[in-house]
CSV table of C-alpha atoms in Angstrom, one decimal:
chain,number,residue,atom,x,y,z
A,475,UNK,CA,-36.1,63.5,74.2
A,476,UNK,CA,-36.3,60.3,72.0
A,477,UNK,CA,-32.9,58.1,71.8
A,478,UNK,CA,-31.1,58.6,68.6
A,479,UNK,CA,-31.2,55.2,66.3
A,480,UNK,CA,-28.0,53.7,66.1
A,481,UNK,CA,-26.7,53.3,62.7
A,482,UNK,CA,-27.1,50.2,60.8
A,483,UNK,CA,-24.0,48.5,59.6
A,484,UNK,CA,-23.2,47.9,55.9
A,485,UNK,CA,-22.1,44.2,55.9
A,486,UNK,CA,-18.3,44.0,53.8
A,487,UNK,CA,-18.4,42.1,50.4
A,488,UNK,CA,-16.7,38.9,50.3
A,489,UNK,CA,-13.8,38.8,48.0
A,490,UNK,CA,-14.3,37.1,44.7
A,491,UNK,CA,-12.8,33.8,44.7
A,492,UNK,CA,-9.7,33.9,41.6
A,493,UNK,CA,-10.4,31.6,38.5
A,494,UNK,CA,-9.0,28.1,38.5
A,495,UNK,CA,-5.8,28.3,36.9
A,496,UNK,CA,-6.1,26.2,33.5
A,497,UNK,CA,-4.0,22.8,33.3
A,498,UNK,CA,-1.3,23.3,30.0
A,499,UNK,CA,-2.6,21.1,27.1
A,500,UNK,CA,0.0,18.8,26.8
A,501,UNK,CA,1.9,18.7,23.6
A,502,UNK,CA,3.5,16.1,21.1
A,503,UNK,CA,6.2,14.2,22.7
A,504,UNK,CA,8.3,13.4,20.5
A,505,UNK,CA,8.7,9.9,20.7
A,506,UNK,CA,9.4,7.9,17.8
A,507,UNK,CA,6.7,5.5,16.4
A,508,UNK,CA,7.3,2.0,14.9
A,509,UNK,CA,4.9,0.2,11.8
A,510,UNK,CA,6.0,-3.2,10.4
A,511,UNK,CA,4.6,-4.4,7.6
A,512,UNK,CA,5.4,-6.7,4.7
A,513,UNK,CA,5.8,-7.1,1.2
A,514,UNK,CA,4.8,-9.6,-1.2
A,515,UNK,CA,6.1,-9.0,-4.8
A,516,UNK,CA,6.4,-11.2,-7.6
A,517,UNK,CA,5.7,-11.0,-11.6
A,518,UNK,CA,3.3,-12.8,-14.3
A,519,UNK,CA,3.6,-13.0,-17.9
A,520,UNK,CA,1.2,-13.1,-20.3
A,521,UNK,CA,0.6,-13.8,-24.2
A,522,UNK,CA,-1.4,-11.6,-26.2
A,523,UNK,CA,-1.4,-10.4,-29.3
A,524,UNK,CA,-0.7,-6.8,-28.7
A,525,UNK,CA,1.6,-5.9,-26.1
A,526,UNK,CA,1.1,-2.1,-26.3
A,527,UNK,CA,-2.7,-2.1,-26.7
A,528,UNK,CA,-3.1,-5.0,-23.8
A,529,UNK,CA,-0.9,-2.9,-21.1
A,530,UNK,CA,-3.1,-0.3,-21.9
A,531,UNK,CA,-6.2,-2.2,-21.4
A,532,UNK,CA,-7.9,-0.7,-18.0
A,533,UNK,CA,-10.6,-4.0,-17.8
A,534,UNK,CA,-7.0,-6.0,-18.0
A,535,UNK,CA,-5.3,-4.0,-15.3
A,536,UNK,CA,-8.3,-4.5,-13.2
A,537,UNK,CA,-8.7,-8.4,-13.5
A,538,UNK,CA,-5.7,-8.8,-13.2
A,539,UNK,CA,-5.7,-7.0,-9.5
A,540,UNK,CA,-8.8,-8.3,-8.5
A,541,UNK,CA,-7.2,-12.1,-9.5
A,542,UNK,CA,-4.2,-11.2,-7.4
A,543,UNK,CA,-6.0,-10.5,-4.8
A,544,UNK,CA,-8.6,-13.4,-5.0
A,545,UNK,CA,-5.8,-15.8,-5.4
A,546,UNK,CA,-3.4,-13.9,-2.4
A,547,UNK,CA,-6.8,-13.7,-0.2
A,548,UNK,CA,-6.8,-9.9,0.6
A,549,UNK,CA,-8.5,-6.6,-0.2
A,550,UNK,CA,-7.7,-5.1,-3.6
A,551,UNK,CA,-6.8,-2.3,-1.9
A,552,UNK,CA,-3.8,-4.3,-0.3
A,553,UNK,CA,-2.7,-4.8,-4.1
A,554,UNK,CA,-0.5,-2.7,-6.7
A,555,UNK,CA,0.4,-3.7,-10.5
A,556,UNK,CA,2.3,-2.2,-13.0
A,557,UNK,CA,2.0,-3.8,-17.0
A,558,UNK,CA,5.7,-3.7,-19.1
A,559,UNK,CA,5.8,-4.7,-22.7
A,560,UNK,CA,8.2,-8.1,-23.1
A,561,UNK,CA,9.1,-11.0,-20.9
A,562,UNK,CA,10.8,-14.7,-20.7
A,563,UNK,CA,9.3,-16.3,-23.4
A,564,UNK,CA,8.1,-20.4,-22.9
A,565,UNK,CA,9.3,-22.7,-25.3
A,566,UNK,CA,5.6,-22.9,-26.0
A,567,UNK,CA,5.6,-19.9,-27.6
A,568,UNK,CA,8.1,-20.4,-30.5
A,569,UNK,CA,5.0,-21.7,-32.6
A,570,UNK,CA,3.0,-18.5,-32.3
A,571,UNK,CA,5.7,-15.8,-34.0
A,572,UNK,CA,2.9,-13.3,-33.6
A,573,UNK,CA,2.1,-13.4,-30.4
A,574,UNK,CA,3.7,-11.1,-27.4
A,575,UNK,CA,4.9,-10.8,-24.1
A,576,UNK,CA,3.4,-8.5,-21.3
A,577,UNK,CA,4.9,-9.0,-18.0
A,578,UNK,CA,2.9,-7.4,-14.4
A,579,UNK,CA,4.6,-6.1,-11.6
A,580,UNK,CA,2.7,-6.7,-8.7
A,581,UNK,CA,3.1,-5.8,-4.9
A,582,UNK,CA,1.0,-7.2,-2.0
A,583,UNK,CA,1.2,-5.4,1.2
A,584,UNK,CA,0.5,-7.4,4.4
A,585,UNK,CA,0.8,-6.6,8.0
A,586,UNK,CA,2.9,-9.2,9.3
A,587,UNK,CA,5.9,-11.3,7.6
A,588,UNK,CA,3.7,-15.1,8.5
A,589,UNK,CA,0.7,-13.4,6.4
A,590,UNK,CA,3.4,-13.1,3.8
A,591,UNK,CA,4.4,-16.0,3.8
A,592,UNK,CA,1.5,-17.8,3.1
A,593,UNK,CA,0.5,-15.5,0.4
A,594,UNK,CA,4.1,-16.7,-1.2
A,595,UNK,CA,3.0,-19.9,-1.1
A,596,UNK,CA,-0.3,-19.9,-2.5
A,597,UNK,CA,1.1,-17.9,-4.9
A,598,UNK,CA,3.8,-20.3,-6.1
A,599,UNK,CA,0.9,-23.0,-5.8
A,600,UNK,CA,-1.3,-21.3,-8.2
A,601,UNK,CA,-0.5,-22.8,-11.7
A,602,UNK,CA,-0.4,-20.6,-14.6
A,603,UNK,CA,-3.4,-22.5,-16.1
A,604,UNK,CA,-5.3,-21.6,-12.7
A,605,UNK,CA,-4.7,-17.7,-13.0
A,606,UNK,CA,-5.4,-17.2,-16.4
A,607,UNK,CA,-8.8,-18.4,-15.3
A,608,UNK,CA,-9.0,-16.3,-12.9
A,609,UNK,CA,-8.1,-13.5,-14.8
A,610,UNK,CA,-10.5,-14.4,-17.3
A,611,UNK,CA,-13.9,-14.6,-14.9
A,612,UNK,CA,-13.0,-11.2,-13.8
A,613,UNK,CA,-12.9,-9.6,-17.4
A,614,UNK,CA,-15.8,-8.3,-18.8
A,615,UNK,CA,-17.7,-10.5,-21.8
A,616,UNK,CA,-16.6,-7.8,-24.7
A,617,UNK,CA,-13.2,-8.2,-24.2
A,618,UNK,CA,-11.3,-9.8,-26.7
A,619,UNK,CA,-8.8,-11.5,-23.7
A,620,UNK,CA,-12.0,-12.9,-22.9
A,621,UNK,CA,-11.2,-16.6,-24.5
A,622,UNK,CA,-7.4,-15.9,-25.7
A,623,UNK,CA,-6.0,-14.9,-22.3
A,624,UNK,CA,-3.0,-17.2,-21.8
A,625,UNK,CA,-0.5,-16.9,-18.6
A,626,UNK,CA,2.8,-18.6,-19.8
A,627,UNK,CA,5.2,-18.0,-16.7
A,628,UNK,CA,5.5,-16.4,-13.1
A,629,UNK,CA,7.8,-15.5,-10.2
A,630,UNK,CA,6.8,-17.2,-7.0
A,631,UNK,CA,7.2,-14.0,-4.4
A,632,UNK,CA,9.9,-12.2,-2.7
A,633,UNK,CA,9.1,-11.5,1.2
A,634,UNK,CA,10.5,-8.6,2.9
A,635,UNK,CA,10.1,-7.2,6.1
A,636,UNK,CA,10.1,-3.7,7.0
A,637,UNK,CA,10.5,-1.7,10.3
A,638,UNK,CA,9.5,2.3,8.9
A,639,UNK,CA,10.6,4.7,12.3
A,640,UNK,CA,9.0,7.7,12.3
A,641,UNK,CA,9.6,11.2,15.0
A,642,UNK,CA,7.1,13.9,15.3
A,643,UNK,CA,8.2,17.3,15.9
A,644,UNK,CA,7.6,18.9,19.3
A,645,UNK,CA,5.0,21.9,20.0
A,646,UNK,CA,8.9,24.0,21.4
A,647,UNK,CA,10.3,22.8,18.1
A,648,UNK,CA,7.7,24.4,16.0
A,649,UNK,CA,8.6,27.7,17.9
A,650,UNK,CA,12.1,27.5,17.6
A,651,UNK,CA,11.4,27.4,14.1
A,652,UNK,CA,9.1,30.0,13.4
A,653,UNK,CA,11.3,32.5,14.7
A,654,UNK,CA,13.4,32.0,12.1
A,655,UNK,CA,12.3,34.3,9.9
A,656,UNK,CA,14.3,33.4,6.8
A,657,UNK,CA,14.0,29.6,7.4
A,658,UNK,CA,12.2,27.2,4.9
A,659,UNK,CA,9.3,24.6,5.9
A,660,UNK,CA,11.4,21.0,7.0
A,661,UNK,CA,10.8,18.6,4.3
A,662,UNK,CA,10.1,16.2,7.1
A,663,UNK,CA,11.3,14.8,10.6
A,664,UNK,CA,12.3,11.3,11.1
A,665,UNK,CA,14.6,8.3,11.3
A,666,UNK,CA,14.2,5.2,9.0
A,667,UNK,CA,15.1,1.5,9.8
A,668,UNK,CA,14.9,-1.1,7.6
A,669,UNK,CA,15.2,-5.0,8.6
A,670,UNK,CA,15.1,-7.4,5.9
A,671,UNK,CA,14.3,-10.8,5.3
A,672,UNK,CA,14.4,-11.8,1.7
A,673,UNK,CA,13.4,-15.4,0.2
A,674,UNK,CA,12.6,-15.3,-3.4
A,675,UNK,CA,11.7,-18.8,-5.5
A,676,UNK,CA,11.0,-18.6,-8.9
A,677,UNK,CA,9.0,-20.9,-10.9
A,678,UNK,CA,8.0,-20.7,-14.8
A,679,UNK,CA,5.8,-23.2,-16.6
């Protein structure tokens, strides 16, 4: 009789290697960050013959700001001015009884407290003379400030320098918070330090 075939083996699966276990995503630290920056702030007073209608005037506000920052040597953007009615009047202006006072509020924010510096002194270097021009070339040829504008006094600039610390909240402190069910969104996190360094000069012509 023929020899019975001998059964052919079934070869075992190998096992199926695991997945790679993810690394965590790490989360916010924590860790307080520092920005320094600098202010530059001073005022200017003009004449004009309308105090209310003048502080009103947008192509005013904007000449103004884009004089500022000609004169300072920086974006616009680095600029901010605010028109009140009034101001110190000259001497000068005891022959004009009609005539009034605006006064601008302007801010110039810098990077460093050397940059602000020498924005303070071209600023108190400017004459009043010299910015009114300025001002001028930057309205537009309807306005009626156009030939009249007159800058009778101005503040040379008050430097200050200030160190803004700031935390960010962890990813464990958002789910502390959340389960809190009757808790309120934190305004904010975060620690503020101030250093100052304040020279102001003052010159009106």
């Amino acid at each position: 009789p023929a020899p019975t075939p001998a059964p052919t083996p079934v070869p075992t699966p190998e096992p199926t290697p695991a997945a790679p276990t993810p690394a965590p995503t790490p989360g916010p630290t924590g860790a307080p960050s520092a920005e320094d920056y600098a202010t530059v702030s001073g005022e200017v007073t003009m004449e004009v013959e309308n105090a209310t209608r003048s502080c009103a005037d947008e192509p005013l506000e904007d000449a103004f700001l884009s004089a500022k920052a000609k004169v300072a040597g920086v974006p616009e953007s680095y600029v901010t001015v605010q028109c009140l009615e009034g101001g110190v009047a000259s001497r000068r202006l005891t022959s004009r009884r009609l005539a009034e006072l605006i006064t601008w509020d302007y801010q110039i924010r810098v990077d460093s407290q050397a940059e602000a510096d020498a924005i303070a002194a071209k600023v108190d270097n400017t004459s009043t003379t010299q910015l009114a021009t300025e001002v001028m070339a930057f309205l537009p040829d309807t306005s009626e400030l156009k030939q009249t504008l007159k800058v009778t006094g101005k503040s040379a600039a008050a430097v200050t320098v200030v160190t803004v610390t700031t935390t960010t909240s962890t990813e464990q402190d958002l789910e502390d918070f959340q389960d809190d069910s009757n808790a309120h969104t934190p305004a904010a996190l975060g620690a503020v330090a101030v250093a100052m360094f304040t020279a102001t000069l003052a010159l009106y012509h």
